[in-house]
PDB file of C-alpha atoms in Angstrom:
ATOM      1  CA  UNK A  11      12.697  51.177   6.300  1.00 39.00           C
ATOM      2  CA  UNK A  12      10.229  48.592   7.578  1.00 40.00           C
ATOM      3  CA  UNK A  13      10.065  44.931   6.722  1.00 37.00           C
ATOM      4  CA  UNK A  14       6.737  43.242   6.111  1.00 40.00           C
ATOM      5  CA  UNK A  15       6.093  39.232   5.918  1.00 40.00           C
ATOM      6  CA  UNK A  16       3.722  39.008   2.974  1.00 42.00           C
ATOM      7  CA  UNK A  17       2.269  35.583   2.066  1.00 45.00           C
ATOM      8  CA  UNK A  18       3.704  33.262  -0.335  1.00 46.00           C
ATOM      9  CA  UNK A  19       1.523  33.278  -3.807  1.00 51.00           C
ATOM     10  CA  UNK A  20       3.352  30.249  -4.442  1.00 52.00           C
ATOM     11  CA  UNK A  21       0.439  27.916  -5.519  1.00 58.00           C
ATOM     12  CA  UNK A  22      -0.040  24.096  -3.909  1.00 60.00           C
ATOM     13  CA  UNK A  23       1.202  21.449  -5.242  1.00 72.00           C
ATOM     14  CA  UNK A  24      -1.588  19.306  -7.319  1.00 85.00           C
ATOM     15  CA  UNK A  25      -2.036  16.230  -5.291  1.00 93.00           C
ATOM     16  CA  UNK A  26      -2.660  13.359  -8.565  1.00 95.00           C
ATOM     17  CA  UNK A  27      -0.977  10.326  -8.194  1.00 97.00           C
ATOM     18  CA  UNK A  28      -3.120   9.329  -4.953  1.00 96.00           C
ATOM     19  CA  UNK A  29      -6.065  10.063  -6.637  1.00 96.00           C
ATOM     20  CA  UNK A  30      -5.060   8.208  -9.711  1.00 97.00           C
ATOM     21  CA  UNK A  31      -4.142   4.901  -7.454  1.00 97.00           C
ATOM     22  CA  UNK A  32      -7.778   4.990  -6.374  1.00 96.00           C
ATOM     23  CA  UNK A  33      -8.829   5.349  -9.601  1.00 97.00           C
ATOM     24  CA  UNK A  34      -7.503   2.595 -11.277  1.00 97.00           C
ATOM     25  CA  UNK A  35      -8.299   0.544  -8.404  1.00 97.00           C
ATOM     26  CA  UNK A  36     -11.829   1.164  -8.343  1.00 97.00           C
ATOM     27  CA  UNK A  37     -12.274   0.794 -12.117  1.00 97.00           C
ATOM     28  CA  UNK A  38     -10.527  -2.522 -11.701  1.00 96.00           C
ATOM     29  CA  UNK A  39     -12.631  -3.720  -9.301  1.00 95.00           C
ATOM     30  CA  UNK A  40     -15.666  -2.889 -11.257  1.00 95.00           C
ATOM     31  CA  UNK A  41     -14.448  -4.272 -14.604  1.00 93.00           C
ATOM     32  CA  UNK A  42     -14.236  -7.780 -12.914  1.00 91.00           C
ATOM     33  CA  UNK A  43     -17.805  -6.963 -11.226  1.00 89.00           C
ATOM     34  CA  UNK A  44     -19.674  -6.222 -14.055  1.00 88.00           C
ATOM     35  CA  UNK A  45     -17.934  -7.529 -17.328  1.00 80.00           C
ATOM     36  CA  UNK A  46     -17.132 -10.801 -15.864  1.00 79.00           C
ATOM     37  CA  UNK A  47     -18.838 -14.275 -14.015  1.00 83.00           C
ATOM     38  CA  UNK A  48     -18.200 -15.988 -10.941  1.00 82.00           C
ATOM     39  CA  UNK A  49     -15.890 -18.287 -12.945  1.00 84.00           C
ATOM     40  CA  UNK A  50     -14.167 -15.594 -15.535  1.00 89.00           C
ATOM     41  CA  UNK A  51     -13.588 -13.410 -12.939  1.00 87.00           C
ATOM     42  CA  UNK A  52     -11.994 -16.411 -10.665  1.00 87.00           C
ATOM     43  CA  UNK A  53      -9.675 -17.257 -13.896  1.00 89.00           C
ATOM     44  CA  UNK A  54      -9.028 -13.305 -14.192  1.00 90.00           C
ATOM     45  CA  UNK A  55      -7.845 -13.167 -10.427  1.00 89.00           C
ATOM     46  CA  UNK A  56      -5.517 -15.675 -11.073  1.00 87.00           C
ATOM     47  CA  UNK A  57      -4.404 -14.571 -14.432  1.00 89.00           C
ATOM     48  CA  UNK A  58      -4.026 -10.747 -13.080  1.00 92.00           C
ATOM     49  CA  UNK A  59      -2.825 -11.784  -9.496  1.00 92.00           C
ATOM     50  CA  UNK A  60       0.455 -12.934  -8.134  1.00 90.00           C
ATOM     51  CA  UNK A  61       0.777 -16.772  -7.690  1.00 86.00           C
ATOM     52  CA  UNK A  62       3.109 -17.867  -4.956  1.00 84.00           C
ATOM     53  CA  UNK A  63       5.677 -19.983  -5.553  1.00 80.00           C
ATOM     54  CA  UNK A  64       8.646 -22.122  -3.318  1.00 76.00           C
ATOM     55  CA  UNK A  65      11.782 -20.038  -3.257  1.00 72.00           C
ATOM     56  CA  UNK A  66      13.421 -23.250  -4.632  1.00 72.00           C
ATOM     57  CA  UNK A  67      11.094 -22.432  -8.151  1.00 73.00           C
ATOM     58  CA  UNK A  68      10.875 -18.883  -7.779  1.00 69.00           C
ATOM     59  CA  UNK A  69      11.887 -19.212 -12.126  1.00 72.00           C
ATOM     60  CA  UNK A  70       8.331 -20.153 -11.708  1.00 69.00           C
ATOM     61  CA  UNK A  71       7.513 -16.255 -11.123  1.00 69.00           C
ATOM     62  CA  UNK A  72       8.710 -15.542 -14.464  1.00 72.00           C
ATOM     63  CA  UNK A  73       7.053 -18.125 -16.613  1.00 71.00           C
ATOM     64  CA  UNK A  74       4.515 -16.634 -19.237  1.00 72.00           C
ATOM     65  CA  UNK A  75       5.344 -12.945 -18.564  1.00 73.00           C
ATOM     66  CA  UNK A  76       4.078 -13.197 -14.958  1.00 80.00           C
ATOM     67  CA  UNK A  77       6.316 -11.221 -13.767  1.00 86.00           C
ATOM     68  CA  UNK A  78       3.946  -8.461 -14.673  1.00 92.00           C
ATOM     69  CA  UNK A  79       1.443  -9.343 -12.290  1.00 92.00           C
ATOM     70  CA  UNK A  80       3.638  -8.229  -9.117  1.00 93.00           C
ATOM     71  CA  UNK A  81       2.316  -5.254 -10.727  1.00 96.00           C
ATOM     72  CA  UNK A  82      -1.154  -5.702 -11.598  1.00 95.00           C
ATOM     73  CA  UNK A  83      -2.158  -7.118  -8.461  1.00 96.00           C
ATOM     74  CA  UNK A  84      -1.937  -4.305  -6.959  1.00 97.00           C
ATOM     75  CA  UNK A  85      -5.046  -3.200  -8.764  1.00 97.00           C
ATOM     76  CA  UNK A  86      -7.038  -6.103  -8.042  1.00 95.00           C
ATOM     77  CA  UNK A  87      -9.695  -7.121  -5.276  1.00 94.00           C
ATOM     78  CA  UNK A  88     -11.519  -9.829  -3.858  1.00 89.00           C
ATOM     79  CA  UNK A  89     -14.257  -7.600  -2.505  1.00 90.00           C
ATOM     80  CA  UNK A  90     -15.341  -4.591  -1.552  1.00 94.00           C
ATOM     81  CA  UNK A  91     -14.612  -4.675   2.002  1.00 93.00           C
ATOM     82  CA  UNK A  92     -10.911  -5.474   0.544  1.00 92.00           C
ATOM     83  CA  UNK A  93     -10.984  -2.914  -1.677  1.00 95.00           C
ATOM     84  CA  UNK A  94     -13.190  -0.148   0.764  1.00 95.00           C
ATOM     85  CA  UNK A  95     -10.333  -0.659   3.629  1.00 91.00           C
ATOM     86  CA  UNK A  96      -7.297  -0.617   1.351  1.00 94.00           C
ATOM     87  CA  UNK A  97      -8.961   2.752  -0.121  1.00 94.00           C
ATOM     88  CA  UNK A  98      -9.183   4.309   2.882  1.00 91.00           C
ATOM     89  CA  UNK A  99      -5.604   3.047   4.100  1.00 91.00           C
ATOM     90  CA  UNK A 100      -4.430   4.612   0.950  1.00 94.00           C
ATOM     91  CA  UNK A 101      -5.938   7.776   0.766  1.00 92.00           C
ATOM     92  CA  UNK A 102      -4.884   8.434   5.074  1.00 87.00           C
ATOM     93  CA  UNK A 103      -1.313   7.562   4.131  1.00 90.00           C
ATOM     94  CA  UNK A 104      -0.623   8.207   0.781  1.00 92.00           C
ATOM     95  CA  UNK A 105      -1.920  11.795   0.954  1.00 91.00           C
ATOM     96  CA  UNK A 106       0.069  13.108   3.578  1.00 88.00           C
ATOM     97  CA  UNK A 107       3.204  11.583   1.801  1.00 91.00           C
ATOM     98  CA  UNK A 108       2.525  12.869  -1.704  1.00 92.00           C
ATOM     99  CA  UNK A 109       2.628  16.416  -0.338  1.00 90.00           C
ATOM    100  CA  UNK A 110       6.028  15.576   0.734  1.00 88.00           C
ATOM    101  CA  UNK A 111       7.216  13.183  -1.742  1.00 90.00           C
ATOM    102  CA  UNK A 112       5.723  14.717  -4.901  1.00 92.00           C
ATOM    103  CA  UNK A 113       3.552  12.385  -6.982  1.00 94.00           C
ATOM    104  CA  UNK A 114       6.082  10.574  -9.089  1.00 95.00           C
ATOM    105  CA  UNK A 115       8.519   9.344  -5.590  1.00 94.00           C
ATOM    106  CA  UNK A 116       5.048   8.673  -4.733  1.00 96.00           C
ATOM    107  CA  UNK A 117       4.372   6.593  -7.486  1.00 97.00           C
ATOM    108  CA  UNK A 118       7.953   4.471  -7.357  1.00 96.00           C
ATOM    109  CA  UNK A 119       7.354   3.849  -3.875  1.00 97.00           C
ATOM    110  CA  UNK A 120       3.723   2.444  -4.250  1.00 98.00           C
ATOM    111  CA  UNK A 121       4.663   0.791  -7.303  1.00 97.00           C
ATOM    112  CA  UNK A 122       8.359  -0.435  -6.867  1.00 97.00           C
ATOM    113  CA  UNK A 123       7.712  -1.491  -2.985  1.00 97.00           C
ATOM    114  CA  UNK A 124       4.573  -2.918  -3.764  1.00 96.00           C
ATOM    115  CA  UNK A 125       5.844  -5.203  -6.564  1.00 96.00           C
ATOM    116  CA  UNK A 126       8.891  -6.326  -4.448  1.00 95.00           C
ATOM    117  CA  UNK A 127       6.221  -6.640  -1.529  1.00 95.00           C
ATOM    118  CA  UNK A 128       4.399  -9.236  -3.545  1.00 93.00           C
ATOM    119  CA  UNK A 129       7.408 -11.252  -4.713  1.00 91.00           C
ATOM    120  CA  UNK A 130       8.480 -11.209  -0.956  1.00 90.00           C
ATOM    121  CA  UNK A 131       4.942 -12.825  -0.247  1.00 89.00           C
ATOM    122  CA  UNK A 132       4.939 -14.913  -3.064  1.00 88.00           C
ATOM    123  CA  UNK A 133       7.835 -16.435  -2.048  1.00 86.00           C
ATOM    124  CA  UNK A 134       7.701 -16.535   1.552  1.00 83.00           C
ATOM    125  CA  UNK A 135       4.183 -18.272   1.716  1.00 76.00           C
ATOM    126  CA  UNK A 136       4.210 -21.639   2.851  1.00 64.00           C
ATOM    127  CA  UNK A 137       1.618 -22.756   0.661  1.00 69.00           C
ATOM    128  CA  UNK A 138       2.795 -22.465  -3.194  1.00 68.00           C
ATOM    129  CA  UNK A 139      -0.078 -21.592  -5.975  1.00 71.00           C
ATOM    130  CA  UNK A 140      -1.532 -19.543  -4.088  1.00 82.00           C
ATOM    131  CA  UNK A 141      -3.047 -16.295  -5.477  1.00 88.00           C
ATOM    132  CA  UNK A 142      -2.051 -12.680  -4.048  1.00 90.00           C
ATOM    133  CA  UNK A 143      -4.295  -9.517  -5.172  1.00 93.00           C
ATOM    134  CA  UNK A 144      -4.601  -5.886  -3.429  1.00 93.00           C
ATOM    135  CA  UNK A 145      -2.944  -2.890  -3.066  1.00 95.00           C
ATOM    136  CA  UNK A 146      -1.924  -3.611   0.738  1.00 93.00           C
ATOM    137  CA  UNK A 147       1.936  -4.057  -0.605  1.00 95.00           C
ATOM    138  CA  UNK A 148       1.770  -0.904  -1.814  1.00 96.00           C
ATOM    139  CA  UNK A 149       0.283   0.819   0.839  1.00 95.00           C
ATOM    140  CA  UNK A 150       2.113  -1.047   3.643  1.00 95.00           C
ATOM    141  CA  UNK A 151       5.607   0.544   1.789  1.00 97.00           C
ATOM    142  CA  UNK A 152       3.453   4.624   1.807  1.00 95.00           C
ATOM    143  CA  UNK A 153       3.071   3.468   5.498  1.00 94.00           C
ATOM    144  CA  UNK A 154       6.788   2.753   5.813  1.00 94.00           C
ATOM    145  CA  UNK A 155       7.613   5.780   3.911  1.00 94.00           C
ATOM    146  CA  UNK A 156       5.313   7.659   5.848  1.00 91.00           C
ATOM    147  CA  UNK A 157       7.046   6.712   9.079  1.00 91.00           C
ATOM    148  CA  UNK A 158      10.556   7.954   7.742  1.00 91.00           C
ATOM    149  CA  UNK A 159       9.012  11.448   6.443  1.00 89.00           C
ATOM    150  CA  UNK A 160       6.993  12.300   9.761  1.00 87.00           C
ATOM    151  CA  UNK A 161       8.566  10.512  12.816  1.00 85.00           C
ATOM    152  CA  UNK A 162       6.657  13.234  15.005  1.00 86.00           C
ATOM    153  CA  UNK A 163       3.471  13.192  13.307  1.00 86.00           C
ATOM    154  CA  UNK A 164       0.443  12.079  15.548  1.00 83.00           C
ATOM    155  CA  UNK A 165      -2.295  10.056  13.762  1.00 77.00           C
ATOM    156  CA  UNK A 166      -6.162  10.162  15.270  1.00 68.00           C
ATOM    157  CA  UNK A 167      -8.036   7.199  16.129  1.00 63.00           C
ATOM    158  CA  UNK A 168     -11.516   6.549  17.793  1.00 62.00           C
ATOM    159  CA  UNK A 169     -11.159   4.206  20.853  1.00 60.00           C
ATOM    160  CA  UNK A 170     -14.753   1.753  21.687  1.00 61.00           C
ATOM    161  CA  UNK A 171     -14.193   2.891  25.275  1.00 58.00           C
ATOM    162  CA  UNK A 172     -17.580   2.491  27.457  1.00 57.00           C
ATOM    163  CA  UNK A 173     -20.350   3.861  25.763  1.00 56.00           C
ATOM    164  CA  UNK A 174     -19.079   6.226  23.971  1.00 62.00           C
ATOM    165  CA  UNK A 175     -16.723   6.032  21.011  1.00 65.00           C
ATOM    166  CA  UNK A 176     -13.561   8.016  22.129  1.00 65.00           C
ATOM    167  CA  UNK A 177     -11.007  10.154  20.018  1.00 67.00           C
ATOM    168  CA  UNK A 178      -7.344  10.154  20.962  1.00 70.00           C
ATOM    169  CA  UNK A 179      -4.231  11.600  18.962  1.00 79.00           C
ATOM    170  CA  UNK A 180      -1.095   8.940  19.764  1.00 79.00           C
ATOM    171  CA  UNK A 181       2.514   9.203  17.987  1.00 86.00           C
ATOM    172  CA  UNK A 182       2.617   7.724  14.782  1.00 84.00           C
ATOM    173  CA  UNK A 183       5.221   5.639  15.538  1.00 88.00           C
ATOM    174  CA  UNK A 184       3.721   4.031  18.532  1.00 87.00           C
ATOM    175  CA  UNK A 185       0.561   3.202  16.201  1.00 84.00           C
ATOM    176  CA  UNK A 186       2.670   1.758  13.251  1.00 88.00           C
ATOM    177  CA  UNK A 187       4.659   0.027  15.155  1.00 88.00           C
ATOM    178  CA  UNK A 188       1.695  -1.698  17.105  1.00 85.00           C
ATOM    179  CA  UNK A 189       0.344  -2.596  13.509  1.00 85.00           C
ATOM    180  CA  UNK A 190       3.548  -4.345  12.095  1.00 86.00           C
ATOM    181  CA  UNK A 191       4.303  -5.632  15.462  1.00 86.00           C
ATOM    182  CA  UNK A 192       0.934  -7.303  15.033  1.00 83.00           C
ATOM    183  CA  UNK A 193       1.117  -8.277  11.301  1.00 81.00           C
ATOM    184  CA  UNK A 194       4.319 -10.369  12.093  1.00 80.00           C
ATOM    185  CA  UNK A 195       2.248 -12.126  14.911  1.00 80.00           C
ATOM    186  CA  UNK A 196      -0.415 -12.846  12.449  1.00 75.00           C
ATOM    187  CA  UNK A 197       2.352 -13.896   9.471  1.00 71.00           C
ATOM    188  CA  UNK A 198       3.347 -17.056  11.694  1.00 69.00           C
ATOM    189  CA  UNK A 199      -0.468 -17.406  13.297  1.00 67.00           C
ATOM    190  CA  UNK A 200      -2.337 -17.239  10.025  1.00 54.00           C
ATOM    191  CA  UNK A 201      -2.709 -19.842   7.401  1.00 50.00           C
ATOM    192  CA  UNK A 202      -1.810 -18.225   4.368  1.00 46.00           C
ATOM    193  CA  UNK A 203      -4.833 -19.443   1.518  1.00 40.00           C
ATOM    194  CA  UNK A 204      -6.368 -18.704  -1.345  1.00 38.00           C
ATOM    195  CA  UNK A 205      -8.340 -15.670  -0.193  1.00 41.00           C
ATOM    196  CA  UNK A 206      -6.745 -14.467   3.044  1.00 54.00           C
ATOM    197  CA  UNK A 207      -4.450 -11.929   3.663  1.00 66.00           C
ATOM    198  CA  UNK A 208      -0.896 -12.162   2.542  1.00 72.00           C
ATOM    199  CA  UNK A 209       0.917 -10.669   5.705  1.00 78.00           C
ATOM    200  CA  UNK A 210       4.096 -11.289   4.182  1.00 82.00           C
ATOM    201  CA  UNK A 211       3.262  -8.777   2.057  1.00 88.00           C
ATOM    202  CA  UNK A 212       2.389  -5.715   4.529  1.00 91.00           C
ATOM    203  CA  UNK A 213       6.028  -6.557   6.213  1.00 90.00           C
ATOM    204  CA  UNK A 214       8.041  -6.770   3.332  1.00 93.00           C
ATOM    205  CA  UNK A 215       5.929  -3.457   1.913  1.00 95.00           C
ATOM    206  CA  UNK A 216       6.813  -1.450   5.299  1.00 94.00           C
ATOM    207  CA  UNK A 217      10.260  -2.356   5.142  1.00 94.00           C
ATOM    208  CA  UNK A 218      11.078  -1.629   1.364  1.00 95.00           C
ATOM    209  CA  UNK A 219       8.687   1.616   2.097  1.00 95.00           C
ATOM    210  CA  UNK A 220      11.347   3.048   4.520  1.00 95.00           C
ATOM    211  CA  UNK A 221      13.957   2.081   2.555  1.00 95.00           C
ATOM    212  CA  UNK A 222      13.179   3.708  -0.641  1.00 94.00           C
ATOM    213  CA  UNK A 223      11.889   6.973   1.608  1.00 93.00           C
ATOM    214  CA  UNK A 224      15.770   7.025   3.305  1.00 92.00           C
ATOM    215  CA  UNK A 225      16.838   7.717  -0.792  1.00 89.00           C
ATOM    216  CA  UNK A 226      14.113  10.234  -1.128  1.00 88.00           C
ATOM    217  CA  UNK A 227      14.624  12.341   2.069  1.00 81.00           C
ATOM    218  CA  UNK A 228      17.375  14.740   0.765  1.00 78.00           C
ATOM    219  CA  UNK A 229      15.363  15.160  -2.550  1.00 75.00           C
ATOM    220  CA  UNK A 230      12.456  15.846  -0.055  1.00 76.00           C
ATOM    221  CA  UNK A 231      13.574  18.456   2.064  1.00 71.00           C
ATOM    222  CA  UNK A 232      15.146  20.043  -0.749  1.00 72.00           C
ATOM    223  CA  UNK A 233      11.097  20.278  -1.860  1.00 68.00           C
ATOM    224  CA  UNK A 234       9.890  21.556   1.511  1.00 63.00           C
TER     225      UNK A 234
END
């Protein structure tokens, strides 16, 4: 009797919820470009975005259903440098942890740790009435997810060294924790205004991200 490995027909999983993300981002981002003026679309970044708020009136956050837009602005952009880098971000991350995750733990984590990442923001910012739009919440909490599902992975990056652009593989942990190491520099170094970026946000994102992953892990290698 002989034994023969024969390959799994088992099909692969259908990767959607990424996708879908970068979808409705994109289609956001060119309803306010097309269907709107400089001052509609101002009014609509501010109606659609999260305005920050002293932690003494966080109530404030709820006023006028509002709450909604911890949300929604996660679909909105300034630009589309902002919305061409948190694209990318997105679809290097939250690829890799859809396979894993499935798309619906995908979707809570995005969703759930991005909307806590903006109330985090909204509240922490020194300045109140300030307006907070972009999916970097979101994707700060697939980064921190990311981290929990693949402490060995190695991520590539091209180095500017000499006169050639170099590319190096480095431990994904060394590289995330060189980005939030320098995000919580920049929290306390930045002025947080209308228009810049809400680092308060990326933190709380990463955090929340790893949290919500630590729930998921069991359920995950259960899917593996």
């Amino acid at each position: 009797m002989v034994f023969v490995n024969l390959p799994s027909r088992k099909r692969p999983r259908l990767i959607w919820a990424t996708p879908l993300l970068a979808a409705l981002a994109v289609a956001s981002f060119l309803w306010l470009l097309f269907a709107h003026d400089d001052p509609s679309r101002m009014a609509a970044w501010m109606r659609w975005g999260t305005l920050s708020a002293p932690p003494a009136e966080w109530r404030l956050l709820w006023n006028d259903g509002r709450i909604l837009t911890l949300v929604t602005a996660l679909f909105v952009h300034f630009n589309a440098w902002h919305l061409l880098v948190n694209g990318l971000f997105l679809l290097l991350f939250g690829l890799s942890a859809e396979r894993a995750l499935g798309g619906v733990r995908l979707l809570v984590v995005f969703l759930v740790g991005g909307a806590l990442a903006n109330l985090a923001a909204a509240l922490l910012m020194s300045d109140p009435s300030k307006v907070i739009v972009g999916a970097s919440g979101g994707i700060s909490a697939l980064i921190g997810a990311y981290l929990v599902l693949f402490p060995n992975a190695k991520l590539g990056m091209i180095l500017p060294l000499g006169l050639w652009p170099v590319f190096i593989r480095a431990p994904a942990v060394a590289l995330i924790g060189v980005w939030a190491v320098l995000q919580l520099l920049l929290t306390f170094s930045g002025p947080p205004s209308y228009g810049q970026v809400a680092w308060w946000a990326h933190l709380a994102g990463l955090l929340l991200g790893a949290i919500l992953a630590l729930f998921f892990r069991d359920a995950v290698h259960r899917r593996r």
